[in-house]
């Protein structure tokens, strides 16, 4: 639960901000939830994606019940350092799973491997570490 929270809570909150900003105010905050407003996307896919609304609540509830394991930062970083290169090597560039080829869509500015390495540094520094610091302050050790 702690690893999932470190890796997903911040991106999920940004997705929700983007979705509800678009839904309630017609504002585009980020492109993360844009597909939810595209009528050419299947309704089933868009309905299924509503799990993003519930997931942060479930993660916080689990941490409230179980406590926050301080080892989650290191464990999530190690997991990402395995998953990101594996995704890079084994998936189709056009699908851009886990953004290993670019933010949202494949980028062409940087060499591909350099972008992957930057991603492997930036996820832990810009997503996992800030989330870890907040969770470690808010929740008891689990």
mmCIF file of N, CA and C in Angstrom:
data_model
loop_
_atom_site.group_PDB
_atom_site.id
_atom_site.type_symbol
_atom_site.label_atom_id
_atom_site.label_comp_id
_atom_site.label_asym_id
_atom_site.label_seq_id
_atom_site.Cartn_x
_atom_site.Cartn_y
_atom_site.Cartn_z
ATOM 1 N N UNK A 1 0.834 -1.198 0.000
ATOM 2 C CA UNK A 1 0.000 0.000 0.000
ATOM 3 C C UNK A 1 0.870 1.251 0.000
ATOM 4 N N UNK A 2 1.938 1.232 0.787
ATOM 5 C CA UNK A 2 2.814 2.397 0.871
ATOM 6 C C UNK A 2 3.533 2.655 -0.450
ATOM 7 N N UNK A 3 4.003 1.589 -1.093
ATOM 8 C CA UNK A 3 4.661 1.758 -2.391
ATOM 9 C C UNK A 3 3.688 2.329 -3.416
ATOM 10 N N UNK A 4 2.477 1.818 -3.438
ATOM 11 C CA UNK A 4 1.481 2.320 -4.388
ATOM 12 C C UNK A 4 1.186 3.793 -4.128
ATOM 13 N N UNK A 5 1.111 4.168 -2.880
ATOM 14 C CA UNK A 5 0.839 5.562 -2.538
ATOM 15 C C UNK A 5 1.992 6.461 -2.983
ATOM 16 N N UNK A 6 3.221 6.037 -2.732
ATOM 17 C CA UNK A 6 4.376 6.839 -3.137
ATOM 18 C C UNK A 6 4.412 7.016 -4.657
ATOM 19 N N UNK A 7 4.115 5.962 -5.379
ATOM 20 C CA UNK A 7 4.211 6.008 -6.828
ATOM 21 C C UNK A 7 3.010 6.609 -7.531
ATOM 22 N N UNK A 8 1.835 6.523 -6.915
ATOM 23 C CA UNK A 8 0.618 6.888 -7.633
ATOM 24 C C UNK A 8 -0.176 8.054 -7.064
ATOM 25 N N UNK A 9 -0.025 8.349 -5.799
ATOM 26 C CA UNK A 9 -0.918 9.337 -5.194
ATOM 27 C C UNK A 9 -0.816 10.706 -5.879
ATOM 28 N N UNK A 10 0.367 11.215 -6.093
ATOM 29 C CA UNK A 10 0.519 12.522 -6.734
ATOM 30 C C UNK A 10 -0.001 12.517 -8.172
ATOM 31 N N UNK A 11 0.399 11.560 -9.023
ATOM 32 C CA UNK A 11 -0.177 11.546 -10.377
ATOM 33 C C UNK A 11 -1.699 11.385 -10.387
ATOM 34 N N UNK A 12 -2.235 10.592 -9.473
ATOM 35 C CA UNK A 12 -3.688 10.416 -9.414
ATOM 36 C C UNK A 12 -4.387 11.704 -8.994
ATOM 37 N N UNK A 13 -3.800 12.428 -8.066
ATOM 38 C CA UNK A 13 -4.396 13.702 -7.650
ATOM 39 C C UNK A 13 -4.359 14.710 -8.796
ATOM 40 N N UNK A 14 -3.279 14.708 -9.569
ATOM 41 C CA UNK A 14 -3.189 15.596 -10.734
ATOM 42 C C UNK A 14 -4.224 15.186 -11.782
ATOM 43 N N UNK A 15 -4.403 13.885 -11.990
ATOM 44 C CA UNK A 15 -5.426 13.409 -12.931
ATOM 45 C C UNK A 15 -6.800 13.910 -12.484
ATOM 46 N N UNK A 16 -7.092 13.767 -11.197
ATOM 47 C CA UNK A 16 -8.388 14.213 -10.680
ATOM 48 C C UNK A 16 -8.570 15.721 -10.818
ATOM 49 N N UNK A 17 -7.542 16.472 -10.545
ATOM 50 C CA UNK A 17 -7.601 17.922 -10.717
ATOM 51 C C UNK A 17 -7.898 18.264 -12.175
ATOM 52 N N UNK A 18 -7.243 17.577 -13.083
ATOM 53 C CA UNK A 18 -7.465 17.798 -14.513
ATOM 54 C C UNK A 18 -8.879 17.398 -14.924
ATOM 55 N N UNK A 19 -9.321 16.256 -14.442
ATOM 56 C CA UNK A 19 -10.660 15.775 -14.801
ATOM 57 C C UNK A 19 -11.748 16.706 -14.262
ATOM 58 N N UNK A 20 -11.695 16.993 -12.970
ATOM 59 C CA UNK A 20 -12.747 17.813 -12.385
ATOM 60 C C UNK A 20 -12.652 19.267 -12.825
ATOM 61 N N UNK A 21 -11.449 19.745 -13.118
ATOM 62 C CA UNK A 21 -11.311 21.082 -13.700
ATOM 63 C C UNK A 21 -12.016 21.170 -15.040
ATOM 64 N N UNK A 22 -11.855 20.122 -15.854
ATOM 65 C CA UNK A 22 -12.535 20.082 -17.148
ATOM 66 C C UNK A 22 -14.030 19.867 -17.011
ATOM 67 N N UNK A 23 -14.415 18.988 -16.118
ATOM 68 C CA UNK A 23 -15.834 18.645 -15.950
ATOM 69 C C UNK A 23 -16.637 19.808 -15.365
ATOM 70 N N UNK A 24 -16.115 20.419 -14.318
ATOM 71 C CA UNK A 24 -16.880 21.440 -13.599
ATOM 72 C C UNK A 24 -16.699 22.851 -14.154
ATOM 73 N N UNK A 25 -15.498 23.144 -14.672
ATOM 74 C CA UNK A 25 -15.207 24.517 -15.070
ATOM 75 C C UNK A 25 -14.794 24.664 -16.532
ATOM 76 N N UNK A 26 -14.714 23.537 -17.255
ATOM 77 C CA UNK A 26 -14.287 23.588 -18.645
ATOM 78 C C UNK A 26 -12.834 24.000 -18.807
ATOM 79 N N UNK A 27 -12.048 23.842 -17.740
ATOM 80 C CA UNK A 27 -10.637 24.237 -17.767
ATOM 81 C C UNK A 27 -9.754 23.042 -18.091
ATOM 82 N N UNK A 28 -8.744 23.276 -18.909
ATOM 83 C CA UNK A 28 -7.748 22.235 -19.186
ATOM 84 C C UNK A 28 -6.543 22.537 -18.298
ATOM 85 N N UNK A 29 -6.326 21.707 -17.300
ATOM 86 C CA UNK A 29 -5.225 21.932 -16.364
ATOM 87 C C UNK A 29 -3.983 21.182 -16.825
ATOM 88 N N UNK A 30 -4.135 19.910 -17.143
ATOM 89 C CA UNK A 30 -3.076 19.123 -17.788
ATOM 90 C C UNK A 30 -3.766 18.266 -18.845
ATOM 91 N N UNK A 31 -2.996 17.578 -19.638
ATOM 92 C CA UNK A 31 -3.570 16.716 -20.653
ATOM 93 C C UNK A 31 -3.893 15.317 -20.169
ATOM 94 N N UNK A 32 -3.644 15.031 -18.893
ATOM 95 C CA UNK A 32 -3.805 13.671 -18.382
ATOM 96 C C UNK A 32 -5.215 13.115 -18.563
ATOM 97 N N UNK A 33 -6.216 13.945 -18.384
ATOM 98 C CA UNK A 33 -7.600 13.463 -18.449
ATOM 99 C C UNK A 33 -8.321 13.934 -19.708
ATOM 100 N N UNK A 34 -7.605 14.461 -20.664
ATOM 101 C CA UNK A 34 -8.237 14.976 -21.884
ATOM 102 C C UNK A 34 -9.108 13.933 -22.574
ATOM 103 N N UNK A 35 -8.649 12.688 -22.589
ATOM 104 C CA UNK A 35 -9.389 11.638 -23.290
ATOM 105 C C UNK A 35 -10.789 11.429 -22.717
ATOM 106 N N UNK A 36 -10.987 11.833 -21.485
ATOM 107 C CA UNK A 36 -12.305 11.670 -20.864
ATOM 108 C C UNK A 36 -13.362 12.557 -21.517
ATOM 109 N N UNK A 37 -12.928 13.584 -22.252
ATOM 110 C CA UNK A 37 -13.847 14.524 -22.878
ATOM 111 C C UNK A 37 -13.880 14.382 -24.402
ATOM 112 N N UNK A 38 -13.246 13.338 -24.913
ATOM 113 C CA UNK A 38 -13.197 13.118 -26.351
ATOM 114 C C UNK A 38 -14.253 12.087 -26.738
ATOM 115 N N UNK A 39 -15.231 12.539 -27.497
ATOM 116 C CA UNK A 39 -16.350 11.664 -27.845
ATOM 117 C C UNK A 39 -15.942 10.515 -28.763
ATOM 118 N N UNK A 40 -14.779 10.615 -29.414
ATOM 119 C CA UNK A 40 -14.333 9.510 -30.268
ATOM 120 C C UNK A 40 -13.750 8.353 -29.456
ATOM 121 N N UNK A 41 -13.503 8.571 -28.178
ATOM 122 C CA UNK A 41 -13.025 7.495 -27.304
ATOM 123 C C UNK A 41 -14.233 6.685 -26.826
ATOM 124 N N UNK A 42 -14.100 5.367 -26.758
ATOM 125 C CA UNK A 42 -15.245 4.536 -26.335
ATOM 126 C C UNK A 42 -15.740 4.914 -24.931
ATOM 127 N N UNK A 43 -17.051 4.959 -24.792
ATOM 128 C CA UNK A 43 -17.641 5.287 -23.480
ATOM 129 C C UNK A 43 -17.207 4.295 -22.409
ATOM 130 N N UNK A 44 -17.097 3.037 -22.788
ATOM 131 C CA UNK A 44 -16.675 2.022 -21.822
ATOM 132 C C UNK A 44 -15.298 2.348 -21.267
ATOM 133 N N UNK A 45 -14.370 2.736 -22.133
ATOM 134 C CA UNK A 45 -13.018 3.104 -21.699
ATOM 135 C C UNK A 45 -13.069 4.303 -20.759
ATOM 136 N N UNK A 46 -13.863 5.285 -21.121
ATOM 137 C CA UNK A 46 -13.957 6.483 -20.272
ATOM 138 C C UNK A 46 -14.615 6.146 -18.930
ATOM 139 N N UNK A 47 -15.628 5.304 -18.953
ATOM 140 C CA UNK A 47 -16.280 4.905 -17.695
ATOM 141 C C UNK A 47 -15.316 4.093 -16.826
ATOM 142 N N UNK A 48 -14.589 3.203 -17.453
ATOM 143 C CA UNK A 48 -13.621 2.392 -16.718
ATOM 144 C C UNK A 48 -12.552 3.269 -16.065
ATOM 145 N N UNK A 49 -12.204 4.362 -16.721
ATOM 146 C CA UNK A 49 -11.173 5.263 -16.204
ATOM 147 C C UNK A 49 -11.611 6.039 -14.972
ATOM 148 N N UNK A 50 -12.860 5.944 -14.618
ATOM 149 C CA UNK A 50 -13.316 6.625 -13.399
ATOM 150 C C UNK A 50 -12.718 6.011 -12.138
ATOM 151 N N UNK A 51 -12.006 4.881 -12.277
ATOM 152 C CA UNK A 51 -11.295 4.336 -11.113
ATOM 153 C C UNK A 51 -10.300 5.356 -10.573
ATOM 154 N N UNK A 52 -9.834 6.265 -11.450
ATOM 155 C CA UNK A 52 -8.892 7.306 -11.016
ATOM 156 C C UNK A 52 -9.492 8.206 -9.935
ATOM 157 N N UNK A 53 -10.810 8.343 -9.929
ATOM 158 C CA UNK A 53 -11.471 9.184 -8.936
ATOM 159 C C UNK A 53 -11.399 8.529 -7.560
ATOM 160 N N UNK A 54 -11.568 7.226 -7.527
ATOM 161 C CA UNK A 54 -11.644 6.496 -6.264
ATOM 162 C C UNK A 54 -10.262 6.110 -5.725
ATOM 163 N N UNK A 55 -9.303 5.891 -6.605
ATOM 164 C CA UNK A 55 -8.006 5.349 -6.180
ATOM 165 C C UNK A 55 -7.304 6.178 -5.104
ATOM 166 N N UNK A 56 -7.220 7.516 -5.202
ATOM 167 C CA UNK A 56 -6.562 8.252 -4.113
ATOM 168 C C UNK A 56 -7.241 8.062 -2.761
ATOM 169 N N UNK A 57 -8.554 7.980 -2.773
ATOM 170 C CA UNK A 57 -9.301 7.770 -1.522
ATOM 171 C C UNK A 57 -8.952 6.408 -0.939
ATOM 172 N N UNK A 58 -8.911 5.401 -1.785
ATOM 173 C CA UNK A 58 -8.573 4.050 -1.320
ATOM 174 C C UNK A 58 -7.144 4.000 -0.789
ATOM 175 N N UNK A 59 -6.215 4.637 -1.475
ATOM 176 C CA UNK A 59 -4.824 4.648 -1.013
ATOM 177 C C UNK A 59 -4.698 5.314 0.359
ATOM 178 N N UNK A 60 -5.339 6.453 0.532
ATOM 179 C CA UNK A 60 -5.285 7.156 1.822
ATOM 180 C C UNK A 60 -5.951 6.318 2.907
ATOM 181 N N UNK A 61 -7.061 5.688 2.581
ATOM 182 C CA UNK A 61 -7.735 4.823 3.564
ATOM 183 C C UNK A 61 -6.825 3.672 3.987
ATOM 184 N N UNK A 62 -6.154 3.045 3.009
ATOM 185 C CA UNK A 62 -5.249 1.932 3.352
ATOM 186 C C UNK A 62 -4.113 2.404 4.258
ATOM 187 N N UNK A 63 -3.565 3.574 3.964
ATOM 188 C CA UNK A 63 -2.491 4.090 4.816
ATOM 189 C C UNK A 63 -3.009 4.420 6.208
ATOM 190 N N UNK A 64 -4.230 4.908 6.281
ATOM 191 C CA UNK A 64 -4.823 5.186 7.588
ATOM 192 C C UNK A 64 -4.973 3.897 8.393
ATOM 193 N N UNK A 65 -5.338 2.824 7.712
ATOM 194 C CA UNK A 65 -5.535 1.542 8.389
ATOM 195 C C UNK A 65 -4.221 0.845 8.722
ATOM 196 N N UNK A 66 -3.266 0.903 7.803
ATOM 197 C CA UNK A 66 -2.035 0.120 7.924
ATOM 198 C C UNK A 66 -0.828 0.918 8.399
ATOM 199 N N UNK A 67 -0.887 2.225 8.283
ATOM 200 C CA UNK A 67 0.277 3.059 8.542
ATOM 201 C C UNK A 67 1.118 3.160 7.275
ATOM 202 N N UNK A 68 2.103 4.040 7.306
ATOM 203 C CA UNK A 68 2.968 4.255 6.151
ATOM 204 C C UNK A 68 4.329 3.621 6.405
ATOM 205 N N UNK A 69 4.724 2.723 5.542
ATOM 206 C CA UNK A 69 6.020 2.048 5.652
ATOM 207 C C UNK A 69 7.089 2.938 5.020
ATOM 208 N N UNK A 70 8.016 3.418 5.826
ATOM 209 C CA UNK A 70 9.051 4.357 5.375
ATOM 210 C C UNK A 70 9.970 3.755 4.313
ATOM 211 N N UNK A 71 9.971 2.455 4.157
ATOM 212 C CA UNK A 71 10.807 1.811 3.128
ATOM 213 C C UNK A 71 10.208 1.930 1.729
ATOM 214 N N UNK A 72 9.014 2.476 1.635
ATOM 215 C CA UNK A 72 8.308 2.545 0.352
ATOM 216 C C UNK A 72 9.052 3.389 -0.683
ATOM 217 N N UNK A 73 9.702 4.453 -0.261
ATOM 218 C CA UNK A 73 10.432 5.304 -1.211
ATOM 219 C C UNK A 73 11.508 4.502 -1.935
ATOM 220 N N UNK A 74 12.334 3.812 -1.193
ATOM 221 C CA UNK A 74 13.400 3.013 -1.796
ATOM 222 C C UNK A 74 12.813 1.871 -2.635
ATOM 223 N N UNK A 75 11.839 1.184 -2.096
ATOM 224 C CA UNK A 75 11.250 0.046 -2.811
ATOM 225 C C UNK A 75 10.583 0.491 -4.119
ATOM 226 N N UNK A 76 9.859 1.606 -4.091
ATOM 227 C CA UNK A 76 9.194 2.098 -5.300
ATOM 228 C C UNK A 76 10.227 2.561 -6.330
ATOM 229 N N UNK A 77 11.305 3.175 -5.866
ATOM 230 C CA UNK A 77 12.365 3.616 -6.775
ATOM 231 C C UNK A 77 13.023 2.422 -7.456
ATOM 232 N N UNK A 78 13.342 1.400 -6.688
ATOM 233 C CA UNK A 78 13.952 0.193 -7.261
ATOM 234 C C UNK A 78 12.995 -0.466 -8.253
ATOM 235 N N UNK A 79 11.724 -0.524 -7.900
ATOM 236 C CA UNK A 79 10.736 -1.091 -8.818
ATOM 237 C C UNK A 79 10.688 -0.297 -10.130
ATOM 238 N N UNK A 80 10.646 1.019 -10.025
ATOM 239 C CA UNK A 80 10.607 1.861 -11.231
ATOM 240 C C UNK A 80 11.860 1.671 -12.068
ATOM 241 N N UNK A 81 13.011 1.546 -11.425
ATOM 242 C CA UNK A 81 14.267 1.362 -12.157
ATOM 243 C C UNK A 81 14.315 0.018 -12.870
ATOM 244 N N UNK A 82 13.465 -0.908 -12.483
ATOM 245 C CA UNK A 82 13.348 -2.158 -13.222
ATOM 246 C C UNK A 82 12.276 -2.084 -14.298
ATOM 247 N N UNK A 83 11.135 -1.489 -13.946
ATOM 248 C CA UNK A 83 9.995 -1.451 -14.862
ATOM 249 C C UNK A 83 10.226 -0.509 -16.047
ATOM 250 N N UNK A 84 10.800 0.651 -15.801
ATOM 251 C CA UNK A 84 10.964 1.620 -16.887
ATOM 252 C C UNK A 84 11.874 1.107 -18.013
ATOM 253 N N UNK A 85 13.074 0.583 -17.709
ATOM 254 C CA UNK A 85 13.880 0.030 -18.811
ATOM 255 C C UNK A 85 13.218 -1.173 -19.485
ATOM 256 N N UNK A 86 12.544 -1.994 -18.713
ATOM 257 C CA UNK A 86 11.840 -3.141 -19.289
ATOM 258 C C UNK A 86 10.739 -2.665 -20.241
ATOM 259 N N UNK A 87 10.002 -1.659 -19.829
ATOM 260 C CA UNK A 87 8.964 -1.089 -20.684
ATOM 261 C C UNK A 87 9.581 -0.511 -21.951
ATOM 262 N N UNK A 88 10.697 0.183 -21.799
ATOM 263 C CA UNK A 88 11.395 0.778 -22.939
ATOM 264 C C UNK A 88 11.806 -0.286 -23.951
ATOM 265 N N UNK A 89 12.323 -1.394 -23.454
ATOM 266 C CA UNK A 89 12.838 -2.454 -24.338
ATOM 267 C C UNK A 89 11.748 -3.329 -24.942
ATOM 268 N N UNK A 90 10.637 -3.490 -24.257
ATOM 269 C CA UNK A 90 9.669 -4.521 -24.642
ATOM 270 C C UNK A 90 8.333 -4.009 -25.171
ATOM 271 N N UNK A 91 8.165 -2.698 -25.287
ATOM 272 C CA UNK A 91 6.869 -2.198 -25.749
ATOM 273 C C UNK A 91 7.020 -1.380 -27.021
ATOM 274 N N UNK A 92 5.903 -1.179 -27.677
ATOM 275 C CA UNK A 92 5.847 -0.415 -28.916
ATOM 276 C C UNK A 92 5.999 1.076 -28.613
ATOM 277 N N UNK A 93 6.914 1.728 -29.309
ATOM 278 C CA UNK A 93 7.176 3.155 -29.102
ATOM 279 C C UNK A 93 5.907 3.990 -29.276
ATOM 280 N N UNK A 94 5.059 3.624 -30.221
ATOM 281 C CA UNK A 94 3.853 4.408 -30.485
ATOM 282 C C UNK A 94 2.868 4.367 -29.314
ATOM 283 N N UNK A 95 2.915 3.318 -28.505
ATOM 284 C CA UNK A 95 2.021 3.229 -27.346
ATOM 285 C C UNK A 95 2.543 4.050 -26.166
ATOM 286 N N UNK A 96 3.857 4.227 -26.089
ATOM 287 C CA UNK A 96 4.506 5.075 -25.080
ATOM 288 C C UNK A 96 4.043 4.758 -23.651
ATOM 289 N N UNK A 97 4.056 3.501 -23.314
ATOM 290 C CA UNK A 97 3.636 3.061 -21.981
ATOM 291 C C UNK A 97 4.610 3.608 -20.942
ATOM 292 N N UNK A 98 4.078 4.091 -19.842
ATOM 293 C CA UNK A 98 4.837 4.705 -18.742
ATOM 294 C C UNK A 98 5.638 5.922 -19.183
ATOM 295 N N UNK A 99 5.289 6.481 -20.330
ATOM 296 C CA UNK A 99 5.948 7.685 -20.861
ATOM 297 C C UNK A 99 7.441 7.498 -21.073
ATOM 298 N N UNK A 100 7.887 6.283 -21.334
ATOM 299 C CA UNK A 100 9.320 6.038 -21.482
ATOM 300 C C UNK A 100 9.907 6.634 -22.755
ATOM 301 N N UNK A 101 9.063 7.077 -23.675
ATOM 302 C CA UNK A 101 9.554 7.699 -24.907
ATOM 303 C C UNK A 101 9.242 9.187 -24.970
ATOM 304 N N UNK A 102 8.525 9.708 -24.000
ATOM 305 C CA UNK A 102 8.210 11.126 -23.981
ATOM 306 C C UNK A 102 7.008 11.406 -23.112
ATOM 307 N N UNK A 103 6.837 12.673 -22.730
ATOM 308 C CA UNK A 103 5.695 13.037 -21.891
ATOM 309 C C UNK A 103 4.407 13.084 -22.710
ATOM 310 N N UNK A 104 3.595 12.076 -22.567
ATOM 311 C CA UNK A 104 2.347 12.006 -23.317
ATOM 312 C C UNK A 104 2.515 11.328 -24.654
ATOM 313 N N UNK A 105 3.354 11.884 -25.499
ATOM 314 C CA UNK A 105 3.643 11.272 -26.802
ATOM 315 C C UNK A 105 5.160 11.217 -26.966
ATOM 316 N N UNK A 106 5.647 10.338 -27.836
ATOM 317 C CA UNK A 106 7.103 10.218 -27.997
ATOM 318 C C UNK A 106 7.749 11.557 -28.354
ATOM 319 N N UNK A 107 8.815 11.883 -27.655
ATOM 320 C CA UNK A 107 9.532 13.138 -27.881
ATOM 321 C C UNK A 107 10.674 12.914 -28.875
ATOM 322 N N UNK A 108 11.141 13.993 -29.484
ATOM 323 C CA UNK A 108 12.216 13.899 -30.480
ATOM 324 C C UNK A 108 13.377 14.835 -30.176
ATOM 325 N N UNK A 109 13.332 15.543 -29.060
ATOM 326 C CA UNK A 109 14.366 16.526 -28.728
ATOM 327 C C UNK A 109 15.629 15.860 -28.201
ATOM 328 N N UNK A 110 15.470 14.924 -27.277
ATOM 329 C CA UNK A 110 16.602 14.253 -26.646
ATOM 330 C C UNK A 110 16.799 12.865 -27.240
ATOM 331 N N UNK A 111 18.023 12.351 -27.187
ATOM 332 C CA UNK A 111 18.209 10.942 -27.544
ATOM 333 C C UNK A 111 17.335 10.072 -26.631
ATOM 334 N N UNK A 112 16.799 9.001 -27.182
ATOM 335 C CA UNK A 112 15.831 8.169 -26.451
ATOM 336 C C UNK A 112 16.368 7.658 -25.115
ATOM 337 N N UNK A 113 17.573 7.140 -25.113
ATOM 338 C CA UNK A 113 18.126 6.595 -23.864
ATOM 339 C C UNK A 113 18.369 7.686 -22.829
ATOM 340 N N UNK A 114 18.762 8.863 -23.277
ATOM 341 C CA UNK A 114 18.947 9.974 -22.340
ATOM 342 C C UNK A 114 17.615 10.352 -21.705
ATOM 343 N N UNK A 115 16.562 10.373 -22.512
ATOM 344 C CA UNK A 115 15.243 10.670 -21.957
ATOM 345 C C UNK A 115 14.846 9.623 -20.923
ATOM 346 N N UNK A 116 15.079 8.360 -21.219
ATOM 347 C CA UNK A 116 14.758 7.295 -20.272
ATOM 348 C C UNK A 116 15.516 7.479 -18.959
ATOM 349 N N UNK A 117 16.802 7.783 -19.046
ATOM 350 C CA UNK A 117 17.596 8.005 -17.838
ATOM 351 C C UNK A 117 17.078 9.201 -17.041
ATOM 352 N N UNK A 118 16.716 10.276 -17.726
ATOM 353 C CA UNK A 118 16.136 11.433 -17.035
ATOM 354 C C UNK A 118 14.836 11.053 -16.333
ATOM 355 N N UNK A 119 14.036 10.272 -17.000
ATOM 356 C CA UNK A 119 12.788 9.813 -16.407
ATOM 357 C C UNK A 119 13.056 8.996 -15.145
ATOM 358 N N UNK A 120 14.076 8.161 -15.206
ATOM 359 C CA UNK A 120 14.416 7.310 -14.059
ATOM 360 C C UNK A 120 14.940 8.137 -12.883
ATOM 361 N N UNK A 121 15.445 9.318 -13.137
ATOM 362 C CA UNK A 121 15.886 10.221 -12.075
ATOM 363 C C UNK A 121 14.735 11.116 -11.613
ATOM 364 N N UNK A 122 13.961 11.612 -12.571
ATOM 365 C CA UNK A 122 12.916 12.582 -12.233
ATOM 366 C C UNK A 122 11.730 11.972 -11.493
ATOM 367 N N UNK A 123 11.326 10.754 -11.848
ATOM 368 C CA UNK A 123 10.216 10.142 -11.110
ATOM 369 C C UNK A 123 10.536 10.057 -9.613
ATOM 370 N N UNK A 124 11.681 9.480 -9.226
ATOM 371 C CA UNK A 124 11.973 9.433 -7.789
ATOM 372 C C UNK A 124 12.131 10.815 -7.143
ATOM 373 N N UNK A 125 12.772 11.750 -7.831
ATOM 374 C CA UNK A 125 13.007 13.068 -7.230
ATOM 375 C C UNK A 125 11.761 13.953 -7.199
ATOM 376 N N UNK A 126 10.974 13.932 -8.246
ATOM 377 C CA UNK A 126 9.863 14.883 -8.374
ATOM 378 C C UNK A 126 8.498 14.305 -8.003
ATOM 379 N N UNK A 127 8.380 12.980 -7.980
ATOM 380 C CA UNK A 127 7.092 12.363 -7.636
ATOM 381 C C UNK A 127 7.212 11.587 -6.324
ATOM 382 N N UNK A 128 8.124 10.642 -6.281
ATOM 383 C CA UNK A 128 8.198 9.746 -5.120
ATOM 384 C C UNK A 128 8.676 10.455 -3.847
ATOM 385 N N UNK A 129 9.763 11.235 -3.942
ATOM 386 C CA UNK A 129 10.321 11.872 -2.748
ATOM 387 C C UNK A 129 9.348 12.861 -2.107
ATOM 388 N N UNK A 130 8.758 13.799 -2.864
ATOM 389 C CA UNK A 130 7.805 14.706 -2.205
ATOM 390 C C UNK A 130 6.616 13.972 -1.583
ATOM 391 N N UNK A 131 6.117 12.963 -2.284
ATOM 392 C CA UNK A 131 4.995 12.194 -1.749
ATOM 393 C C UNK A 131 5.416 11.473 -0.477
ATOM 394 N N UNK A 132 6.591 10.868 -0.493
ATOM 395 C CA UNK A 132 7.120 10.178 0.689
ATOM 396 C C UNK A 132 7.203 11.130 1.885
ATOM 397 N N UNK A 133 7.735 12.318 1.658
ATOM 398 C CA UNK A 133 7.904 13.269 2.761
ATOM 399 C C UNK A 133 6.560 13.664 3.381
ATOM 400 N N UNK A 134 5.561 13.873 2.533
ATOM 401 C CA UNK A 134 4.230 14.217 3.047
ATOM 402 C C UNK A 134 3.623 13.035 3.794
ATOM 403 N N UNK A 135 3.682 11.856 3.192
ATOM 404 C CA UNK A 135 3.083 10.671 3.825
ATOM 405 C C UNK A 135 3.772 10.329 5.139
ATOM 406 N N UNK A 136 5.086 10.490 5.204
ATOM 407 C CA UNK A 136 5.822 10.198 6.441
ATOM 408 C C UNK A 136 5.426 11.154 7.561
ATOM 409 N N UNK A 137 5.029 12.369 7.212
ATOM 410 C CA UNK A 137 4.583 13.348 8.233
ATOM 411 C C UNK A 137 3.136 13.107 8.654
ATOM 412 N N UNK A 138 2.315 12.666 7.727
ATOM 413 C CA UNK A 138 0.881 12.570 7.978
ATOM 414 C C UNK A 138 0.478 11.255 8.638
ATOM 415 N N UNK A 139 1.110 10.156 8.240
ATOM 416 C CA UNK A 139 0.677 8.850 8.713
ATOM 417 C C UNK A 139 1.682 8.231 9.678
ATOM 418 N N UNK A 140 1.178 7.470 10.650
ATOM 419 C CA UNK A 140 2.109 6.777 11.551
ATOM 420 C C UNK A 140 2.890 5.697 10.799
ATOM 421 N N UNK A 141 4.026 5.360 11.353
ATOM 422 C CA UNK A 141 4.840 4.292 10.736
ATOM 423 C C UNK A 141 4.067 2.983 10.785
ATOM 424 N N UNK A 142 4.135 2.259 9.671
ATOM 425 C CA UNK A 142 3.407 1.006 9.579
ATOM 426 C C UNK A 142 4.340 -0.167 9.563
#
